[in-house]
Short mmCIF file of C-alpha atoms and ligand atoms in Angstrom, two decimals:
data_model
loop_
_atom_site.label_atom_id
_atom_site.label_comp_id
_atom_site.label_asym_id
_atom_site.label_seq_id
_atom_site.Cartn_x
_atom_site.Cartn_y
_atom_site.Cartn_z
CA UNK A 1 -7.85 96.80 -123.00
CA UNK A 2 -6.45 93.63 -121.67
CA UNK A 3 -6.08 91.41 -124.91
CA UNK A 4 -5.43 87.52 -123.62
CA UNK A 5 -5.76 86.71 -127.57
CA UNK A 6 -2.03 85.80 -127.94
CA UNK A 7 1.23 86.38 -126.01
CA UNK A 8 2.53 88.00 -129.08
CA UNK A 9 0.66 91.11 -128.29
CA UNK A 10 2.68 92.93 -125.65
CA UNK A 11 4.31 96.23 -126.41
CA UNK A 12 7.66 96.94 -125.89
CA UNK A 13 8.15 98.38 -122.28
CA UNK A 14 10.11 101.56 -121.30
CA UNK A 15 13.38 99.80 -120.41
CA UNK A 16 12.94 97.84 -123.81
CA UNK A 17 12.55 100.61 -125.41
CA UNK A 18 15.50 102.35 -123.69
CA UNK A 19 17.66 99.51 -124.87
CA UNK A 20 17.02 99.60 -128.37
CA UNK A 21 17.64 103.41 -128.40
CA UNK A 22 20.77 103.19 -127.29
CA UNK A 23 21.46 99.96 -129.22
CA UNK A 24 24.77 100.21 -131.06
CA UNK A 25 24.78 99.07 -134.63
CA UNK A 26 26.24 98.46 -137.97
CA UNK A 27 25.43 96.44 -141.35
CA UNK A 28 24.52 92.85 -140.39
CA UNK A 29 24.36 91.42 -143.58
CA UNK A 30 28.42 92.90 -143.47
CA UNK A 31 28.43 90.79 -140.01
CA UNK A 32 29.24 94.36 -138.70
CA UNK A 33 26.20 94.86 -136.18
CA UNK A 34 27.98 94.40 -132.70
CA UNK A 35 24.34 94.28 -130.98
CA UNK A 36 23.16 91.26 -133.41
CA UNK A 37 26.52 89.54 -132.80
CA UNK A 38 25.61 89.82 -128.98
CA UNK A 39 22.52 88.45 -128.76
CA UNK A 40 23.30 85.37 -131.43
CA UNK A 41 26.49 84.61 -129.11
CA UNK A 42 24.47 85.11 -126.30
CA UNK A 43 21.47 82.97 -127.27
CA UNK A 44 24.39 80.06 -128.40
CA UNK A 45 26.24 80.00 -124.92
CA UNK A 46 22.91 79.70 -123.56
CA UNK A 47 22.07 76.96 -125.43
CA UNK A 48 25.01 75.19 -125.42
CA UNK A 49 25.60 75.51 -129.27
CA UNK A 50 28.20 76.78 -131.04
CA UNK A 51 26.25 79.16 -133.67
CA UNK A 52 23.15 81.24 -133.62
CA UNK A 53 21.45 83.21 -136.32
CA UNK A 54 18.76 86.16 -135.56
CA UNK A 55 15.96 86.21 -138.18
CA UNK A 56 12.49 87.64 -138.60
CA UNK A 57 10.16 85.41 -137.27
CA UNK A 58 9.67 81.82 -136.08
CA UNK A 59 8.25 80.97 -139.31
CA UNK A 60 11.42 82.03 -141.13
CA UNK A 61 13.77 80.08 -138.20
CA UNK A 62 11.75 77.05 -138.72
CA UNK A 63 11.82 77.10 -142.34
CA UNK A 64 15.77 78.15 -143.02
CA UNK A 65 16.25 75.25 -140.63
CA UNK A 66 14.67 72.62 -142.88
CA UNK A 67 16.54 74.32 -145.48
CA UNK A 68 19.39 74.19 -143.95
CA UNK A 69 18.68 70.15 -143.40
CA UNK A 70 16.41 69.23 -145.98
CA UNK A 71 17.01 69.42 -149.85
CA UNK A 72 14.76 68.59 -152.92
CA UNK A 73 13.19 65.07 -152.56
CA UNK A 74 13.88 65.05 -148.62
CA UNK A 75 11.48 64.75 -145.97
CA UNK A 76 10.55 66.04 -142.53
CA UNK A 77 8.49 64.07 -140.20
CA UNK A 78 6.58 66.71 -137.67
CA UNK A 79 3.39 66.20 -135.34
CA UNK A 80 0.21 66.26 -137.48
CA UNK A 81 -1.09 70.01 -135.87
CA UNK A 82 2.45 71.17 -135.37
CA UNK A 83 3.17 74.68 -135.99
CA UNK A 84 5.54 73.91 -139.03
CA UNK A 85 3.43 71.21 -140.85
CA UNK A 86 0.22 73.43 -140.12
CA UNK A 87 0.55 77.07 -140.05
CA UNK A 88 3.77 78.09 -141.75
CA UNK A 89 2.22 77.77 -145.57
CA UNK A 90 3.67 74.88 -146.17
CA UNK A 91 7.15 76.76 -146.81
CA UNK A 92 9.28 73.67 -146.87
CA UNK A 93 7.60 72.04 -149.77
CA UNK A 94 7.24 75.74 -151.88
CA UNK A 95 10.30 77.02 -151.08
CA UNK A 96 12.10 73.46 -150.60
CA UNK A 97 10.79 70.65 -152.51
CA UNK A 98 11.01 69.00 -149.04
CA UNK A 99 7.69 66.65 -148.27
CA UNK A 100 6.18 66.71 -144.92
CA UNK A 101 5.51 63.77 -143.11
CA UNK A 102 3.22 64.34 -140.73
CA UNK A 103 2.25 62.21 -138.08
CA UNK A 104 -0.26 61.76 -134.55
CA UNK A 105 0.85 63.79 -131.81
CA UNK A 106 -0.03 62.54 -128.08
CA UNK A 107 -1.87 64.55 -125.87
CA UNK A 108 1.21 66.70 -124.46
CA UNK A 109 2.32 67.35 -128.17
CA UNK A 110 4.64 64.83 -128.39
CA UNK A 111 4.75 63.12 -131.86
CA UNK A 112 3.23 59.34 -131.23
CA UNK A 113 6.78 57.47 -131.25
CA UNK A 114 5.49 54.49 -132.47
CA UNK A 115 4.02 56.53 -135.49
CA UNK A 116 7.27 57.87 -136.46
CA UNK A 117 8.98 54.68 -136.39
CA UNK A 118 6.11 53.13 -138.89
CA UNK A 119 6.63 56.36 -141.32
CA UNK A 120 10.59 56.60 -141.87
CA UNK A 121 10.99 55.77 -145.17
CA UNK A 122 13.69 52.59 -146.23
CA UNK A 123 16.33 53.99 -148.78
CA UNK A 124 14.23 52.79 -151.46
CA UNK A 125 13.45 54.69 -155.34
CA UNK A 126 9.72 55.03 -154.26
CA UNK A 127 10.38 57.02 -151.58
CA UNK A 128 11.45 60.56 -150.08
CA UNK A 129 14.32 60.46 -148.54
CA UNK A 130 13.42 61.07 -144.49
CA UNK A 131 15.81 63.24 -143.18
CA UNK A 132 14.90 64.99 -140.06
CA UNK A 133 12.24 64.72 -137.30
CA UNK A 134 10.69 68.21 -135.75
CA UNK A 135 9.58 68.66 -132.34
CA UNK A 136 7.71 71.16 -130.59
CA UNK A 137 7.44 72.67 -127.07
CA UNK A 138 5.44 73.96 -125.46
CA UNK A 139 2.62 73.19 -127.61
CA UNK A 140 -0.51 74.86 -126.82
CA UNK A 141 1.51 75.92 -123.92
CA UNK A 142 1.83 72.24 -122.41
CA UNK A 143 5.34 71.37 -121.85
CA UNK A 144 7.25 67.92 -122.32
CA UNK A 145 10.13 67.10 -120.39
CA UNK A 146 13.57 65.95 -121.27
CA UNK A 147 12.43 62.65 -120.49
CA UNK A 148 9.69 63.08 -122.70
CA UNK A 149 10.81 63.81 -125.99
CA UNK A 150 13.65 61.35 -125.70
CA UNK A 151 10.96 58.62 -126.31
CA UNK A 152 10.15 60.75 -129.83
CA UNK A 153 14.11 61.61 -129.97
CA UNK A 154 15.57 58.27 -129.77
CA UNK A 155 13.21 57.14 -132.43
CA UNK A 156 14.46 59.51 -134.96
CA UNK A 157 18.36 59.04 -133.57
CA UNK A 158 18.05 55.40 -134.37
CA UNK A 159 17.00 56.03 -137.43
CA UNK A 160 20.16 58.65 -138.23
CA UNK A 161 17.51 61.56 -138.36
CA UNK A 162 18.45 64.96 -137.61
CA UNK A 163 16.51 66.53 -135.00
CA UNK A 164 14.83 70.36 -134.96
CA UNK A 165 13.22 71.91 -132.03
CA UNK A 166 10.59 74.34 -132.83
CA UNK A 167 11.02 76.15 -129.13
CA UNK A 168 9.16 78.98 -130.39
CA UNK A 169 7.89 79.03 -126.46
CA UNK A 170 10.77 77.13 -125.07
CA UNK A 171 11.35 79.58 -122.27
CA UNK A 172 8.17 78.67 -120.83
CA UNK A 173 8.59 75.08 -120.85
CA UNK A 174 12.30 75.58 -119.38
CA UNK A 175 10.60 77.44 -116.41
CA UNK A 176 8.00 75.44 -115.70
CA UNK A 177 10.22 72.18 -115.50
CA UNK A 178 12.66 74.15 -113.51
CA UNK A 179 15.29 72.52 -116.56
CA UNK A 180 18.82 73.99 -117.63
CA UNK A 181 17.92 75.68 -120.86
CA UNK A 182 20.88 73.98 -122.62
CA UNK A 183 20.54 70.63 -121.39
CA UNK A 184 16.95 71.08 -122.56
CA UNK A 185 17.92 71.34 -126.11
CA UNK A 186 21.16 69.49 -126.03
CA UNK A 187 19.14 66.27 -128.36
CA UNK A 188 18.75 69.04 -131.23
CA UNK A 189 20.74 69.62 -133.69
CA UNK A 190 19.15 72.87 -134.54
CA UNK A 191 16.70 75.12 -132.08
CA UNK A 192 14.26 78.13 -132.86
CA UNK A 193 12.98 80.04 -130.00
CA UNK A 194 10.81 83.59 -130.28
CA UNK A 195 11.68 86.53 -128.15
CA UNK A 196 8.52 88.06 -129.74
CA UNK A 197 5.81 85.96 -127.81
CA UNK A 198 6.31 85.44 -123.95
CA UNK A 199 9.42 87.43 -124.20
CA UNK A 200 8.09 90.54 -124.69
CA UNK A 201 10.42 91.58 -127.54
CA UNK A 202 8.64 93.48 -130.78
CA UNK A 203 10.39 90.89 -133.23
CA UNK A 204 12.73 88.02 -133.84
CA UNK A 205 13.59 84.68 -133.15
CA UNK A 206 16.73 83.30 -133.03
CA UNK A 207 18.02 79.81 -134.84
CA UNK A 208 20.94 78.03 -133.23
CA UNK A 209 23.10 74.95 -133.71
CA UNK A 210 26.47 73.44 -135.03
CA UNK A 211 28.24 76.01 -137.09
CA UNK A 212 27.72 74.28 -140.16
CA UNK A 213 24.36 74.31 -139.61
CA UNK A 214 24.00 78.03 -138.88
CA UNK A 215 26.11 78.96 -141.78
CA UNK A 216 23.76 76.90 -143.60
CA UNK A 217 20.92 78.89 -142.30
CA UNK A 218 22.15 82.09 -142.70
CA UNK A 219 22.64 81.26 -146.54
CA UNK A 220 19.06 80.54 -146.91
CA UNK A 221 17.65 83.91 -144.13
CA UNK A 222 19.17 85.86 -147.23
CA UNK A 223 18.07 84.23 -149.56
CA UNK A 224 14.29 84.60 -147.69
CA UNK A 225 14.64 88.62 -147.84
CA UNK A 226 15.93 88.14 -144.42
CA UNK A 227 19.51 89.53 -144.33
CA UNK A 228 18.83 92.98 -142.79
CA UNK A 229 20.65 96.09 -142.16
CA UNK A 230 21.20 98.52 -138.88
CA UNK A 231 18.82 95.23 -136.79
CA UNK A 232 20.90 95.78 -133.50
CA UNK A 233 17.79 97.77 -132.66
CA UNK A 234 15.30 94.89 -132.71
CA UNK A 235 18.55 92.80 -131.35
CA UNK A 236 19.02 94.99 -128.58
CA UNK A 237 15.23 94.16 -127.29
CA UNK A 238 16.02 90.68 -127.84
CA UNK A 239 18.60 90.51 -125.67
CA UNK A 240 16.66 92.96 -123.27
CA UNK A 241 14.41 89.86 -123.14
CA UNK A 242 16.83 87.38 -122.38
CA UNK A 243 18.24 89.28 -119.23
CA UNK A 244 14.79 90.20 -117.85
CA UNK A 245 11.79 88.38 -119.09
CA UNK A 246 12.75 85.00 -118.77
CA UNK A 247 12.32 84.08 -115.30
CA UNK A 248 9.14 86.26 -114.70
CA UNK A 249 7.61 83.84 -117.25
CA UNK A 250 7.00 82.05 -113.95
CA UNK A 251 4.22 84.81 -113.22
CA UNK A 252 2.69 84.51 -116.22
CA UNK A 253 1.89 80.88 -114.99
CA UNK A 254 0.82 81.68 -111.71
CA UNK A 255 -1.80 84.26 -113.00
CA UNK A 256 -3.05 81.28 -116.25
CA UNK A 257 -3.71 78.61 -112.99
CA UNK A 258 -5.68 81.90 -110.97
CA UNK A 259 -7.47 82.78 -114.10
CA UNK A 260 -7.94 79.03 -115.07
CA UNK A 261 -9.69 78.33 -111.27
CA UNK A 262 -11.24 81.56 -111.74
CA UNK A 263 -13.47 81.03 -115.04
CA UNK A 264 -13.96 77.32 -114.17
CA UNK A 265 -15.84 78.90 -111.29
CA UNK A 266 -18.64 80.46 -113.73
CA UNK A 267 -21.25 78.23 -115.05
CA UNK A 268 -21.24 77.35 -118.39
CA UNK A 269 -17.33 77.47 -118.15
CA UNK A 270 -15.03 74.42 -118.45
CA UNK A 271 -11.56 74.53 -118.74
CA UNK A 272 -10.06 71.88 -120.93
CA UNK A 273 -6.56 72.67 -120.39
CA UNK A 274 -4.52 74.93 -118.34
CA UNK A 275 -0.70 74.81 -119.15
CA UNK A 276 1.99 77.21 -118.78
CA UNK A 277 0.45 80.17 -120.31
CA UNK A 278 -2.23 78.84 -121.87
CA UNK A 279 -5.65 78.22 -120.76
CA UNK A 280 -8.44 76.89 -122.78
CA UNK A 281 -12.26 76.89 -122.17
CA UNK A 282 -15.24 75.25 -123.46
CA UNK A 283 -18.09 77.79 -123.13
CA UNK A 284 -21.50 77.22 -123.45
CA UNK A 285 -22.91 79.36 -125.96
CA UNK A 286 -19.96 80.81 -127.66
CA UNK A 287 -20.75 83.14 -130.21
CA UNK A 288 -19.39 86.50 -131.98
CA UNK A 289 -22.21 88.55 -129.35
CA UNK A 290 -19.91 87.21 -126.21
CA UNK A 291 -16.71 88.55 -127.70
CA UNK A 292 -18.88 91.72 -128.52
CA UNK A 293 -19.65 92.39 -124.94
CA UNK A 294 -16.37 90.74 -123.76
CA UNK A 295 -14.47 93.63 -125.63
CA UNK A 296 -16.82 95.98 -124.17
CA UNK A 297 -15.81 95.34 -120.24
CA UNK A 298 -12.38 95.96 -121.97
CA UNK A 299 -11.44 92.35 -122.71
CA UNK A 300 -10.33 91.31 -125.66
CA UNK A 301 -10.31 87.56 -126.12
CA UNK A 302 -10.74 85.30 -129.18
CA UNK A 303 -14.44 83.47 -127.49
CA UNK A 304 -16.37 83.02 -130.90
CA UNK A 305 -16.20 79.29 -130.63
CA UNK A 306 -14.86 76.39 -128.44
CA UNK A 307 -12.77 75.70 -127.59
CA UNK A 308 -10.90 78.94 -126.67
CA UNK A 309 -7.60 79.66 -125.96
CA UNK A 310 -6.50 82.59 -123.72
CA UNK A 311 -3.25 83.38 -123.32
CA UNK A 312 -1.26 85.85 -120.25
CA UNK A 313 2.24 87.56 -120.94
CA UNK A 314 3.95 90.66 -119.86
CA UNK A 315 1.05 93.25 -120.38
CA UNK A 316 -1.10 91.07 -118.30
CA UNK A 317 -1.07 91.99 -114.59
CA UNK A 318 -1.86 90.00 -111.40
CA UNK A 319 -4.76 92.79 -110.98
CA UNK A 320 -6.30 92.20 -114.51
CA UNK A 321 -6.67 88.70 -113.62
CA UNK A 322 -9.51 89.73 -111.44
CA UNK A 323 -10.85 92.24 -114.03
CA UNK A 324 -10.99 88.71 -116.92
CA UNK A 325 -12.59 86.68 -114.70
CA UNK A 326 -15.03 89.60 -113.39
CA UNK A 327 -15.76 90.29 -117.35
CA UNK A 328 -16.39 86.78 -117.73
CA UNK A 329 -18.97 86.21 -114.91
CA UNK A 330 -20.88 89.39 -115.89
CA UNK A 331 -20.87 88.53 -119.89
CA UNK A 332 -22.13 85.28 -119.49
CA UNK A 333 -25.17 86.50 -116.78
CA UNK A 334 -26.07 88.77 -119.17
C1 LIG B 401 4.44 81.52 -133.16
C2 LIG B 401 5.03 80.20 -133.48
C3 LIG B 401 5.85 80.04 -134.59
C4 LIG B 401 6.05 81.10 -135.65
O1 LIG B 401 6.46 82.30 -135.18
P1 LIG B 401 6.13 83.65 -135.98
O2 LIG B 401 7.10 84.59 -135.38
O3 LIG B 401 4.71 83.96 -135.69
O4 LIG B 401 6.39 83.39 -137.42
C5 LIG B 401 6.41 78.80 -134.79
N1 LIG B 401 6.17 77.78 -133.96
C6 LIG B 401 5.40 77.90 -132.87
C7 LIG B 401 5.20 76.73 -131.97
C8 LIG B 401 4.80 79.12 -132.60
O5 LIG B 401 4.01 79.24 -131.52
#
């Protein structure tokens, strides 16, 4: 099957696979797995920050690092469909008694600037105290630049905000702009990126910033049943990842823009946007029976309404590309 559903679904290749075999390891929650302390130093110098933490997932990176900034009666101002204000369960107010703050994000993702600067709070009794503005890139796959998120940045700066990057895709965005990964981040005081989405690793994501910060963090991962044991062997993909996957990202592009000029070929297809390595399509006449006969040209994609997103990662080859868009033509004649 090729499955464009998500670039979280690609399976660990052979050389992966080699690599986390022959990972060496020890008790992390000891600080004793040499493979974990790789990749966090590793994923640090990259960044140009002086701590890193491996956890779980990007759910658990974004949410030890509002810990890690936020306490009770604090707030976080994030984009209004971000992925932490939407679709993390609303961890930092359960787990935090930290209010969200959300607020209009542009086109490109980029909170509305002049919306964050009407919703920081004055230090006043009636009010949570704002502490910390969240970003996020790429979102649905559309990358800001530097330049870019220094008109949301310097908002929150001037306002003595501490600054987050969810970067959960932040490899893609750093390819496509053709950017130096740590002047990228450089504005944030903390940074999550996945290895388990366009990376290609089975699991993690890895937290960085200042090393109060990530001691800060790493308080709160244990706290969130995240301290674990022999990980070098999940670590060992996850640096894997960082030494092969990141520039091929660039193919993953190339084949979203052929499959995007592709499907907006077929009538009754119109893509909407086509970014990184995400393309999404208006169809006419979505419906569960199109996925049905999708899945049975061997396609699985997520077409039961519009708009639909379809994503292309590592398990996605420049040859399938013709296979999707062949699928396409032929499910929608039918
Ligand atoms: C996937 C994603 C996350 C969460 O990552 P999980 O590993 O699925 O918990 C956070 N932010 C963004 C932007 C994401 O795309």
């Amino acid at each position: 099957m090729i499955d464009l559903r998500s670039d979280t679904v690609t399976r660990p290749s052979p050389g992966m696979r080699r690599a986390m075999a022959e990972a060496e390891v020890g008790d992390d929650v000891f600080g004793d797995d040499p493979t974990v302390r790789r990749l966090e130093a590793l994923v640090a110098e990259r960044l140009g920050k002086q701590a890193a933490v491996f956890v779980t997932s990007g759910t658990q990176s974004n949410l030890c690092a509002l810990l890690a900034h936020c306490g009770r009666g604090d707030e976080y101002i994030a984009g209004d469909s971000a992925h932490t204000y939407c679709y993390e369960g609303g961890g930092g107010a359960v787990l935090g008694g930290i209010q969200p703050q959300p607020v209009r994000m542009l086109n490109d993702g980029l909170p509305d600037p002049d919306h964050i600067a009407a919703v920081i709070k004055p230090d006043d009794p009636h009010f949570a105290r704002t502490k910390l503005l969240c970003l996020e890139n790429t979102k649905d796959g559309v990358p800001q630049s530097i330049e870019r998120m220094r008109e949301a940045i310097d908002v929150g700066r001037e306002a003595g905000l501490a600054l987050h990057l969810d970067g959960a895709r932040m490899w893609n965005a750093v390819v496509a702009l053709r950017a130096d990964a740590a002047e990228f981040v450089a504005p944030f005081d903390t940074v999550s990126m996945c290895l388990s989405k366009g990376l290609g690793a089975p699991a993690g994501s890895v937290l960085s910033g200042s090393r109060e910060l990530i001691a800060e963090a790493r308080k709160w991962r244990k706290m969130l049943g995240g301290g674990l044991r022999q990980v070098g062997v999940l670590a060992a993909a996850g640096l894997y990842a960082l030494d092969n996957n990141i520039e091929r990202l660039a193919d993953d592009h190339d084949r979203a823009e052929r499959m995007a000029a592709g499907l907006g070929a077929i009538p009754g297809v119109t893509v909407t946007s086509l970014a990184t390595n995400m393309v999404f399509i208006d169809i006419v006449g979505a419906c569960a029976a199109l996925q049905s006969r999708l899945e049975s040209f061997g396609l699985l994609a997520l077409v039961s309404s519009s708009p639909a997103r379809l994503a292309t990662h590592l398990d996605v080859s420049d040859d399938d590309i013709g296979v999707v868009i062949d699928a396409f033509g032929r499910a929608l004649s039918a």
